[in-house]
mmCIF file of C-alpha atoms in Angstrom:
data_model
loop_
_atom_site.group_PDB
_atom_site.id
_atom_site.type_symbol
_atom_site.label_atom_id
_atom_site.label_comp_id
_atom_site.label_asym_id
_atom_site.label_seq_id
_atom_site.Cartn_x
_atom_site.Cartn_y
_atom_site.Cartn_z
ATOM 1 C CA UNK A 204 0.015 0.011 -0.003
ATOM 2 C CA UNK A 205 2.681 2.450 0.964
ATOM 3 C CA UNK A 206 4.813 1.544 -1.982
ATOM 4 C CA UNK A 207 1.991 2.033 -4.468
ATOM 5 C CA UNK A 208 1.083 5.369 -2.871
ATOM 6 C CA UNK A 209 4.704 6.594 -3.012
ATOM 7 C CA UNK A 210 5.112 5.680 -6.692
ATOM 8 C CA UNK A 211 1.818 7.404 -7.460
ATOM 9 C CA UNK A 212 3.099 10.596 -5.804
ATOM 10 C CA UNK A 213 6.170 10.611 -8.024
ATOM 11 C CA UNK A 214 4.370 10.054 -11.290
ATOM 12 C CA UNK A 215 1.754 12.799 -10.771
ATOM 13 C CA UNK A 216 2.492 16.502 -10.860
ATOM 14 C CA UNK A 217 3.340 18.052 -7.541
ATOM 15 C CA UNK A 218 3.103 21.795 -6.675
ATOM 16 C CA UNK A 219 6.890 22.037 -7.042
ATOM 17 C CA UNK A 220 6.789 20.407 -10.472
ATOM 18 C CA UNK A 221 4.017 22.684 -11.625
ATOM 19 C CA UNK A 222 5.872 25.769 -10.311
ATOM 20 C CA UNK A 223 9.093 24.762 -12.078
ATOM 21 C CA UNK A 224 7.262 24.175 -15.374
ATOM 22 C CA UNK A 225 5.450 27.521 -15.070
ATOM 23 C CA UNK A 226 8.767 29.281 -14.271
ATOM 24 C CA UNK A 227 10.472 27.739 -17.314
ATOM 25 C CA UNK A 228 7.522 28.681 -19.510
ATOM 26 C CA UNK A 229 7.703 32.302 -18.335
ATOM 27 C CA UNK A 230 11.435 32.450 -19.066
ATOM 28 C CA UNK A 231 10.917 31.022 -22.506
ATOM 29 C CA UNK A 232 8.184 33.591 -23.198
ATOM 30 C CA UNK A 233 10.479 36.441 -22.208
ATOM 31 C CA UNK A 234 13.290 35.129 -24.357
ATOM 32 C CA UNK A 235 11.019 34.733 -27.355
ATOM 33 C CA UNK A 236 9.212 38.061 -26.947
ATOM 34 C CA UNK A 237 9.373 40.575 -29.814
ATOM 35 C CA UNK A 238 9.901 44.316 -29.420
ATOM 36 C CA UNK A 239 6.657 46.304 -29.023
ATOM 37 C CA UNK A 240 5.651 48.163 -32.217
ATOM 38 C CA UNK A 241 2.785 50.687 -32.146
ATOM 39 C CA UNK A 242 1.386 51.609 -35.523
ATOM 40 C CA UNK A 243 -0.978 54.579 -35.507
ATOM 41 C CA UNK A 244 -2.859 56.637 -38.085
ATOM 42 C CA UNK A 245 -3.589 60.358 -38.285
ATOM 43 C CA UNK A 246 -3.730 62.250 -41.570
ATOM 44 C CA UNK A 247 -0.668 64.472 -42.111
ATOM 45 C CA UNK A 248 0.343 64.426 -38.465
ATOM 46 C CA UNK A 249 4.109 64.030 -39.153
ATOM 47 C CA UNK A 250 5.211 64.029 -35.490
ATOM 48 C CA UNK A 251 8.759 64.997 -34.668
ATOM 49 C CA UNK A 252 8.692 65.100 -30.834
ATOM 50 C CA UNK A 253 7.849 62.227 -28.484
ATOM 51 C CA UNK A 254 7.260 62.101 -24.740
ATOM 52 C CA UNK A 255 5.977 59.509 -22.270
ATOM 53 C CA UNK A 256 3.293 60.448 -19.764
ATOM 54 C CA UNK A 257 3.740 58.015 -16.812
ATOM 55 C CA UNK A 258 0.515 59.113 -15.148
ATOM 56 C CA UNK A 259 -1.684 58.781 -18.262
ATOM 57 C CA UNK A 260 0.279 55.714 -19.402
ATOM 58 C CA UNK A 261 0.452 56.890 -23.018
ATOM 59 C CA UNK A 262 2.837 58.549 -25.418
ATOM 60 C CA UNK A 263 2.520 62.195 -26.505
ATOM 61 C CA UNK A 264 3.488 63.430 -29.973
ATOM 62 C CA UNK A 265 3.550 66.817 -31.622
ATOM 63 C CA UNK A 266 2.921 67.658 -35.273
ATOM 64 C CA UNK A 267 4.662 69.228 -38.191
ATOM 65 C CA UNK A 268 1.433 70.550 -39.731
ATOM 66 C CA UNK A 269 -1.172 70.682 -36.981
ATOM 67 C CA UNK A 270 -1.300 72.801 -33.865
ATOM 68 C CA UNK A 271 -1.974 69.733 -31.789
ATOM 69 C CA UNK A 272 -0.518 67.378 -29.239
ATOM 70 C CA UNK A 273 -1.854 63.854 -29.455
ATOM 71 C CA UNK A 274 -1.928 60.985 -26.994
ATOM 72 C CA UNK A 275 -1.018 57.566 -28.426
ATOM 73 C CA UNK A 276 -2.024 54.425 -26.506
ATOM 74 C CA UNK A 277 -0.124 51.155 -26.549
ATOM 75 C CA UNK A 278 -2.705 49.857 -28.969
ATOM 76 C CA UNK A 279 -2.202 52.740 -31.367
ATOM 77 C CA UNK A 280 -5.340 54.681 -30.489
ATOM 78 C CA UNK A 281 -4.909 58.392 -31.234
ATOM 79 C CA UNK A 282 -6.637 61.026 -29.113
ATOM 80 C CA UNK A 283 -6.116 64.805 -29.332
ATOM 81 C CA UNK A 284 -4.923 66.171 -25.994
ATOM 82 C CA UNK A 285 -4.174 69.688 -27.148
ATOM 83 C CA UNK A 286 -5.631 71.690 -29.997
ATOM 84 C CA UNK A 287 -4.483 75.291 -29.915
ATOM 85 C CA UNK A 288 -5.837 77.299 -32.873
ATOM 86 C CA UNK A 289 -4.710 80.540 -31.202
ATOM 87 C CA UNK A 290 -1.113 79.719 -32.176
ATOM 88 C CA UNK A 291 0.182 81.272 -35.417
ATOM 89 C CA UNK A 292 -0.912 79.367 -38.491
ATOM 90 C CA UNK A 293 1.381 76.530 -39.621
ATOM 91 C CA UNK A 294 3.380 76.519 -36.406
ATOM 92 C CA UNK A 295 5.296 73.302 -35.894
ATOM 93 C CA UNK A 296 5.262 71.557 -32.526
ATOM 94 C CA UNK A 297 8.689 70.027 -32.194
ATOM 95 C CA UNK A 298 10.222 68.820 -28.873
ATOM 96 C CA UNK A 299 7.997 67.687 -25.988
ATOM 97 C CA UNK A 300 8.720 67.102 -22.318
ATOM 98 C CA UNK A 301 6.392 65.932 -19.562
ATOM 99 C CA UNK A 302 6.674 67.837 -16.271
ATOM 100 C CA UNK A 303 5.003 65.231 -14.031
ATOM 101 C CA UNK A 304 5.444 67.236 -10.824
ATOM 102 C CA UNK A 305 3.440 70.123 -12.227
ATOM 103 C CA UNK A 306 1.065 67.941 -14.252
ATOM 104 C CA UNK A 307 1.875 69.597 -17.573
ATOM 105 C CA UNK A 308 3.466 69.021 -20.965
ATOM 106 C CA UNK A 309 5.960 71.498 -22.415
ATOM 107 C CA UNK A 310 6.183 72.042 -26.178
ATOM 108 C CA UNK A 311 8.859 73.787 -28.291
ATOM 109 C CA UNK A 312 7.188 75.772 -31.048
ATOM 110 C CA UNK A 313 8.673 77.067 -34.298
ATOM 111 C CA UNK A 314 7.398 78.689 -37.463
ATOM 112 C CA UNK A 315 9.602 78.407 -40.526
ATOM 113 C CA UNK A 316 9.920 80.731 -43.584
ATOM 114 C CA UNK A 317 8.059 82.270 -45.260
ATOM 115 C CA UNK A 318 6.095 82.800 -42.039
ATOM 116 C CA UNK A 319 7.250 85.563 -39.668
ATOM 117 C CA UNK A 320 9.841 84.324 -37.175
ATOM 118 C CA UNK A 321 8.246 82.617 -34.183
ATOM 119 C CA UNK A 322 9.918 80.547 -31.475
ATOM 120 C CA UNK A 323 8.207 79.878 -28.155
ATOM 121 C CA UNK A 324 7.651 77.425 -25.346
ATOM 122 C CA UNK A 325 4.094 76.512 -24.462
ATOM 123 C CA UNK A 326 2.875 74.693 -21.326
ATOM 124 C CA UNK A 327 -0.414 72.755 -21.286
ATOM 125 C CA UNK A 328 -2.252 70.947 -18.532
ATOM 126 C CA UNK A 329 -1.725 67.168 -18.928
ATOM 127 C CA UNK A 330 -5.352 66.265 -18.250
ATOM 128 C CA UNK A 331 -7.445 69.072 -19.665
ATOM 129 C CA UNK A 332 -5.098 70.294 -22.451
ATOM 130 C CA UNK A 333 -5.645 73.867 -21.247
ATOM 131 C CA UNK A 334 -2.789 76.245 -22.079
ATOM 132 C CA UNK A 335 -0.946 77.504 -18.998
ATOM 133 C CA UNK A 336 1.469 79.875 -20.654
ATOM 134 C CA UNK A 337 3.059 80.786 -23.936
ATOM 135 C CA UNK A 338 6.588 82.231 -23.682
ATOM 136 C CA UNK A 339 8.357 83.868 -26.641
ATOM 137 C CA UNK A 340 12.002 82.891 -26.798
ATOM 138 C CA UNK A 341 14.306 85.912 -27.284
ATOM 139 C CA UNK A 342 16.964 86.193 -30.001
ATOM 140 C CA UNK A 343 20.580 86.701 -29.113
ATOM 141 C CA UNK A 344 22.338 89.949 -30.025
ATOM 142 C CA UNK A 345 23.915 89.618 -33.437
ATOM 143 C CA UNK A 346 21.759 86.701 -34.596
ATOM 144 C CA UNK A 347 21.947 86.630 -38.403
ATOM 145 C CA UNK A 348 19.829 83.554 -39.008
ATOM 146 C CA UNK A 349 16.376 82.888 -37.708
ATOM 147 C CA UNK A 350 16.389 80.620 -34.696
ATOM 148 C CA UNK A 351 14.779 77.177 -34.447
ATOM 149 C CA UNK A 352 13.414 76.126 -31.087
ATOM 150 C CA UNK A 353 13.980 72.381 -31.300
ATOM 151 C CA UNK A 354 14.023 70.155 -28.212
ATOM 152 C CA UNK A 355 13.033 70.715 -24.594
ATOM 153 C CA UNK A 356 13.909 69.210 -21.223
ATOM 154 C CA UNK A 357 12.654 69.982 -17.722
ATOM 155 C CA UNK A 358 14.370 69.886 -14.319
ATOM 156 C CA UNK A 359 12.925 68.937 -10.940
ATOM 157 C CA UNK A 360 11.998 72.576 -10.189
ATOM 158 C CA UNK A 361 9.847 72.937 -13.277
ATOM 159 C CA UNK A 362 12.455 74.997 -15.249
ATOM 160 C CA UNK A 363 12.545 74.181 -18.994
ATOM 161 C CA UNK A 364 15.545 74.217 -21.291
ATOM 162 C CA UNK A 365 15.139 74.650 -25.041
ATOM 163 C CA UNK A 366 17.828 74.204 -27.735
ATOM 164 C CA UNK A 367 18.273 76.686 -30.622
ATOM 165 C CA UNK A 368 19.546 74.428 -33.405
ATOM 166 C CA UNK A 369 20.656 77.305 -35.668
ATOM 167 C CA UNK A 370 22.073 79.778 -33.128
ATOM 168 C CA UNK A 371 23.718 77.030 -31.004
ATOM 169 C CA UNK A 372 22.547 78.271 -27.654
ATOM 170 C CA UNK A 373 20.049 77.173 -24.963
ATOM 171 C CA UNK A 374 17.100 79.109 -23.610
ATOM 172 C CA UNK A 375 15.794 78.659 -20.096
ATOM 173 C CA UNK A 376 12.127 79.181 -19.140
ATOM 174 C CA UNK A 377 11.138 79.364 -15.510
ATOM 175 C CA UNK A 378 8.236 77.467 -14.008
ATOM 176 C CA UNK A 379 6.096 80.646 -14.414
ATOM 177 C CA UNK A 380 7.088 81.155 -18.051
ATOM 178 C CA UNK A 381 9.866 83.759 -17.886
ATOM 179 C CA UNK A 382 12.331 83.103 -20.691
ATOM 180 C CA UNK A 383 15.949 84.097 -21.304
ATOM 181 C CA UNK A 384 19.124 82.926 -23.058
ATOM 182 C CA UNK A 385 20.732 80.601 -20.530
ATOM 183 C CA UNK A 386 23.836 79.170 -22.206
ATOM 184 C CA UNK A 387 25.575 80.744 -25.206
ATOM 185 C CA UNK A 388 28.961 79.073 -24.689
ATOM 186 C CA UNK A 389 31.841 79.333 -27.123
ATOM 187 C CA UNK A 390 32.232 75.545 -26.630
ATOM 188 C CA UNK A 391 29.240 75.084 -28.876
ATOM 189 C CA UNK A 392 30.899 76.614 -31.929
ATOM 190 C CA UNK A 393 34.554 75.502 -31.722
ATOM 191 C CA UNK A 394 34.208 72.176 -33.546
ATOM 192 C CA UNK A 395 34.140 71.657 -37.365
ATOM 193 C CA UNK A 396 30.739 71.118 -38.939
ATOM 194 C CA UNK A 397 30.141 68.040 -41.059
ATOM 195 C CA UNK A 398 28.976 69.365 -44.425
ATOM 196 C CA UNK A 399 26.859 67.940 -47.244
ATOM 197 C CA UNK A 400 24.557 66.013 -44.899
ATOM 198 C CA UNK A 401 20.828 66.422 -44.160
ATOM 199 C CA UNK A 402 21.719 67.676 -40.662
ATOM 200 C CA UNK A 403 24.547 70.032 -41.665
ATOM 201 C CA UNK A 404 22.532 73.112 -40.644
ATOM 202 C CA UNK A 405 21.329 71.622 -37.355
ATOM 203 C CA UNK A 406 23.522 72.359 -34.380
ATOM 204 C CA UNK A 407 22.408 71.808 -30.770
ATOM 205 C CA UNK A 408 19.505 69.370 -30.751
ATOM 206 C CA UNK A 409 18.377 66.819 -28.149
ATOM 207 C CA UNK A 410 19.004 67.420 -24.455
ATOM 208 C CA UNK A 411 18.142 65.770 -21.182
ATOM 209 C CA UNK A 412 18.256 66.835 -17.542
ATOM 210 C CA UNK A 413 20.562 64.499 -15.615
ATOM 211 C CA UNK A 414 19.133 65.171 -12.175
ATOM 212 C CA UNK A 415 22.533 65.783 -10.661
ATOM 213 C CA UNK A 416 22.897 69.515 -11.485
ATOM 214 C CA UNK A 417 23.516 69.504 -15.219
ATOM 215 C CA UNK A 418 22.149 68.876 -18.697
ATOM 216 C CA UNK A 419 23.529 66.687 -21.438
ATOM 217 C CA UNK A 420 23.010 68.074 -24.931
ATOM 218 C CA UNK A 421 24.044 66.707 -28.352
ATOM 219 C CA UNK A 422 25.005 68.573 -31.476
ATOM 220 C CA UNK A 423 23.851 67.012 -34.793
ATOM 221 C CA UNK A 424 26.336 68.564 -37.233
ATOM 222 C CA UNK A 425 29.446 67.827 -35.162
ATOM 223 C CA UNK A 426 28.468 64.671 -33.297
ATOM 224 C CA UNK A 427 29.586 66.205 -30.024
ATOM 225 C CA UNK A 428 27.984 65.950 -26.569
ATOM 226 C CA UNK A 429 28.197 68.717 -23.954
ATOM 227 C CA UNK A 430 27.611 68.853 -20.208
ATOM 228 C CA UNK A 431 25.910 72.116 -19.209
ATOM 229 C CA UNK A 432 25.704 73.326 -15.608
ATOM 230 C CA UNK A 433 22.075 74.014 -14.622
ATOM 231 C CA UNK A 434 22.994 77.054 -12.515
ATOM 232 C CA UNK A 435 25.376 79.123 -14.637
ATOM 233 C CA UNK A 436 25.120 77.510 -18.115
ATOM 234 C CA UNK A 437 28.800 76.716 -18.307
ATOM 235 C CA UNK A 438 29.352 74.074 -21.006
ATOM 236 C CA UNK A 439 32.070 71.418 -21.179
ATOM 237 C CA UNK A 440 32.769 68.953 -23.911
ATOM 238 C CA UNK A 441 32.125 65.343 -23.002
ATOM 239 C CA UNK A 442 34.980 63.248 -24.364
ATOM 240 C CA UNK A 443 33.541 60.226 -26.174
ATOM 241 C CA UNK A 444 35.150 57.270 -27.873
ATOM 242 C CA UNK A 445 33.272 58.168 -31.067
ATOM 243 C CA UNK A 446 31.278 61.097 -32.435
ATOM 244 C CA UNK A 447 27.489 60.872 -32.455
ATOM 245 C CA UNK A 448 27.123 62.193 -36.008
ATOM 246 C CA UNK A 449 23.575 63.198 -36.831
ATOM 247 C CA UNK A 450 22.443 62.891 -33.253
ATOM 248 C CA UNK A 451 18.819 63.973 -32.657
ATOM 249 C CA UNK A 452 16.745 63.050 -29.574
ATOM 250 C CA UNK A 453 18.172 62.045 -26.179
ATOM 251 C CA UNK A 454 16.761 60.019 -23.291
ATOM 252 C CA UNK A 455 18.068 59.012 -19.897
ATOM 253 C CA UNK A 456 17.562 55.650 -18.119
ATOM 254 C CA UNK A 457 17.384 55.258 -14.342
ATOM 255 C CA UNK A 458 20.717 53.492 -14.373
ATOM 256 C CA UNK A 459 22.379 56.576 -15.863
ATOM 257 C CA UNK A 460 22.730 55.231 -19.419
ATOM 258 C CA UNK A 461 22.013 57.862 -22.058
ATOM 259 C CA UNK A 462 20.311 56.859 -25.323
ATOM 260 C CA UNK A 463 20.857 59.015 -28.390
ATOM 261 C CA UNK A 464 18.879 58.493 -31.600
ATOM 262 C CA UNK A 465 19.777 59.409 -35.166
ATOM 263 C CA UNK A 466 18.341 58.508 -38.524
ATOM 264 C CA UNK A 467 20.175 55.183 -38.715
ATOM 265 C CA UNK A 468 20.981 54.093 -35.128
ATOM 266 C CA UNK A 469 20.581 54.437 -31.428
ATOM 267 C CA UNK A 470 23.774 54.858 -29.386
ATOM 268 C CA UNK A 471 23.939 53.712 -25.765
ATOM 269 C CA UNK A 472 26.377 55.819 -23.811
ATOM 270 C CA UNK A 473 27.551 55.599 -20.209
ATOM 271 C CA UNK A 474 30.001 57.444 -17.953
ATOM 272 C CA UNK A 475 31.801 56.556 -14.752
ATOM 273 C CA UNK A 476 33.146 60.010 -13.910
ATOM 274 C CA UNK A 477 30.110 62.341 -13.965
ATOM 275 C CA UNK A 478 30.240 62.848 -17.733
ATOM 276 C CA UNK A 479 33.649 64.335 -18.163
ATOM 277 C CA UNK A 480 34.075 61.343 -20.406
ATOM 278 C CA UNK A 481 31.666 58.827 -21.862
ATOM 279 C CA UNK A 482 31.765 55.526 -23.740
ATOM 280 C CA UNK A 483 29.486 54.307 -26.504
ATOM 281 C CA UNK A 484 29.092 50.675 -25.448
ATOM 282 C CA UNK A 485 26.403 49.511 -27.832
ATOM 283 C CA UNK A 486 24.436 50.523 -30.905
ATOM 284 C CA UNK A 487 20.986 49.633 -32.272
ATOM 285 C CA UNK A 488 20.482 49.810 -35.994
ATOM 286 C CA UNK A 489 17.289 51.586 -37.237
ATOM 287 C CA UNK A 490 15.346 51.663 -40.455
ATOM 288 C CA UNK A 491 15.650 55.249 -41.703
ATOM 289 C CA UNK A 492 12.613 55.039 -43.952
ATOM 290 C CA UNK A 493 10.350 56.363 -41.155
ATOM 291 C CA UNK A 494 12.837 59.144 -40.357
ATOM 292 C CA UNK A 495 13.327 58.443 -36.620
ATOM 293 C CA UNK A 496 13.763 61.624 -34.567
ATOM 294 C CA UNK A 497 12.949 61.131 -30.882
ATOM 295 C CA UNK A 498 13.495 58.542 -28.163
ATOM 296 C CA UNK A 499 11.914 58.119 -24.748
ATOM 297 C CA UNK A 500 12.247 55.698 -21.803
ATOM 298 C CA UNK A 501 9.184 54.377 -19.989
ATOM 299 C CA UNK A 502 8.762 52.001 -17.075
ATOM 300 C CA UNK A 503 11.131 48.997 -16.708
ATOM 301 C CA UNK A 504 13.746 50.948 -18.741
ATOM 302 C CA UNK A 505 11.945 50.173 -22.017
ATOM 303 C CA UNK A 506 13.079 52.559 -24.814
ATOM 304 C CA UNK A 507 10.940 53.692 -27.737
ATOM 305 C CA UNK A 508 11.752 55.532 -30.967
ATOM 306 C CA UNK A 509 9.375 57.675 -32.986
ATOM 307 C CA UNK A 510 9.194 57.172 -36.776
ATOM 308 C CA UNK A 511 7.243 60.271 -37.792
ATOM 309 C CA UNK A 512 8.171 60.553 -41.472
ATOM 310 C CA UNK A 513 9.036 64.221 -40.904
ATOM 311 C CA UNK A 514 11.040 64.582 -44.089
ATOM 312 C CA UNK A 515 8.021 63.538 -46.157
ATOM 313 C CA UNK A 516 6.058 66.258 -44.402
ATOM 314 C CA UNK A 517 8.721 68.863 -45.069
ATOM 315 C CA UNK A 518 8.669 67.941 -48.786
ATOM 316 C CA UNK A 519 4.899 68.454 -48.890
ATOM 317 C CA UNK A 520 3.913 64.796 -49.249
ATOM 318 C CA UNK A 521 0.836 63.191 -47.699
ATOM 319 C CA UNK A 522 0.832 60.361 -45.128
ATOM 320 C CA UNK A 523 -1.295 59.018 -42.339
ATOM 321 C CA UNK A 524 0.756 56.072 -41.086
ATOM 322 C CA UNK A 525 3.378 56.402 -38.388
ATOM 323 C CA UNK A 526 4.877 54.229 -35.683
ATOM 324 C CA UNK A 527 6.510 54.143 -32.294
ATOM 325 C CA UNK A 528 8.924 51.232 -31.974
ATOM 326 C CA UNK A 529 10.523 49.627 -28.965
ATOM 327 C CA UNK A 530 14.320 49.256 -29.289
ATOM 328 C CA UNK A 531 16.533 46.819 -27.381
ATOM 329 C CA UNK A 532 20.234 46.718 -26.819
ATOM 330 C CA UNK A 533 21.767 43.628 -28.457
ATOM 331 C CA UNK A 534 24.624 43.492 -25.960
ATOM 332 C CA UNK A 535 22.420 43.950 -22.910
ATOM 333 C CA UNK A 536 19.943 41.450 -24.328
ATOM 334 C CA UNK A 537 22.652 38.831 -24.540
ATOM 335 C CA UNK A 538 23.581 39.408 -20.901
ATOM 336 C CA UNK A 539 19.942 39.151 -19.818
ATOM 337 C CA UNK A 540 19.488 35.980 -21.768
ATOM 338 C CA UNK A 541 22.570 34.439 -20.162
ATOM 339 C CA UNK A 542 21.217 35.236 -16.678
ATOM 340 C CA UNK A 543 17.822 33.813 -17.638
ATOM 341 C CA UNK A 544 19.405 30.592 -18.798
ATOM 342 C CA UNK A 545 21.447 30.491 -15.602
ATOM 343 C CA UNK A 546 18.244 30.820 -13.569
ATOM 344 C CA UNK A 547 16.581 28.097 -15.606
ATOM 345 C CA UNK A 548 19.653 25.891 -15.028
ATOM 346 C CA UNK A 549 19.604 26.545 -11.290
ATOM 347 C CA UNK A 550 15.896 25.722 -11.192
ATOM 348 C CA UNK A 551 16.417 22.561 -13.148
ATOM 349 C CA UNK A 552 19.326 21.486 -10.894
ATOM 350 C CA UNK A 553 17.221 22.110 -7.801
ATOM 351 C CA UNK A 554 14.325 20.181 -9.301
ATOM 352 C CA UNK A 555 16.487 17.176 -10.218
ATOM 353 C CA UNK A 556 18.126 17.226 -6.774
ATOM 354 C CA UNK A 557 14.679 17.286 -5.111
ATOM 355 C CA UNK A 558 13.546 14.371 -7.320
ATOM 356 C CA UNK A 559 16.644 12.398 -6.331
ATOM 357 C CA UNK A 560 16.111 13.108 -2.613
ATOM 358 C CA UNK A 561 12.502 12.045 -2.876
ATOM 359 C CA UNK A 562 13.456 8.851 -4.687
ATOM 360 C CA UNK A 563 15.991 8.043 -1.937
ATOM 361 C CA UNK A 564 13.342 8.742 0.704
ATOM 362 C CA UNK A 565 10.821 6.439 -0.975
ATOM 363 C CA UNK A 566 13.434 3.609 -1.290
ATOM 364 C CA UNK A 567 14.317 3.906 2.337
ATOM 365 C CA UNK A 568 10.706 3.803 3.371
ATOM 366 C CA UNK A 569 10.091 0.710 1.210
ATOM 367 C CA UNK A 570 13.046 -1.083 2.809
ATOM 368 C CA UNK A 571 11.663 -0.389 6.292
ATOM 369 C CA UNK A 572 8.170 -1.521 5.267
ATOM 370 C CA UNK A 573 9.502 -4.714 3.671
#
């Protein structure tokens, strides 16, 4: 009786067996998972800027042709958060930044020729879409070319920082909407420009607030990165092991890794000395057909790139199909996979050891019974 009962217990699933099989299945699912791709439709939207709203759990995008900011769900559902017809006609909404502490989204605005010059930062309530302020961004003395307000970042106090991609300086806008030229460093203009490229006329571009008293900003037409003090605007060149040529949007992960997107790739950059120096330790290749421009990081360090087909919009073409695509580091993915396999191996070893111990126990019990 006891022998039959013991054999029966070993040939039927136990809670431990079920748990191990479930664990192995979950690991296999993670390893086999594909990057998340969000396809969405909106006629002639041509979004250039991308932000992640952690409270609303959706993406936010601007528009090359519409005076709108749209919310994009994980399923690709498009809803208009902001529609501001009071802005000058044909204004482009470029960079976006979510200021979660003040429950608002900040938008860099620009009007290109032949429209009158217009560069501003607008703030809108994240829930109602109501405009909170509209701040004109002043020109620097001696500006010969019309400025382009491009990207925006926000610090913990609610101050916003906006890059001028033509003038190579940075504006600062206070929490209340007061704007001034914050950093006009000579460091921004001492490196040779790469000519005969789409980005040759684009200087300072993407920027991110580090949270430790400074900004990191990239320059498209030189491939350089700068560290800019949040108090006095002093800029220093970050020494990298390679230039980030054509760099556009920038995002920061919680582990301190900076992600920089261009038309053809995403660079992953890290620093061990407070960004006096940095190292490109991995690259992610991109399809440039969708003209990727912006990158954001959401929960669990997941990075997403916007393919807004902006160049098609600039050329006057028509389109309604765009996408937001998750990107993953090949090198980090290999490391994660190794650890997952190690965990599976440990689990399997434990399971086999447990089975062996149980078999020994049953044999000993049978000997005593017999």
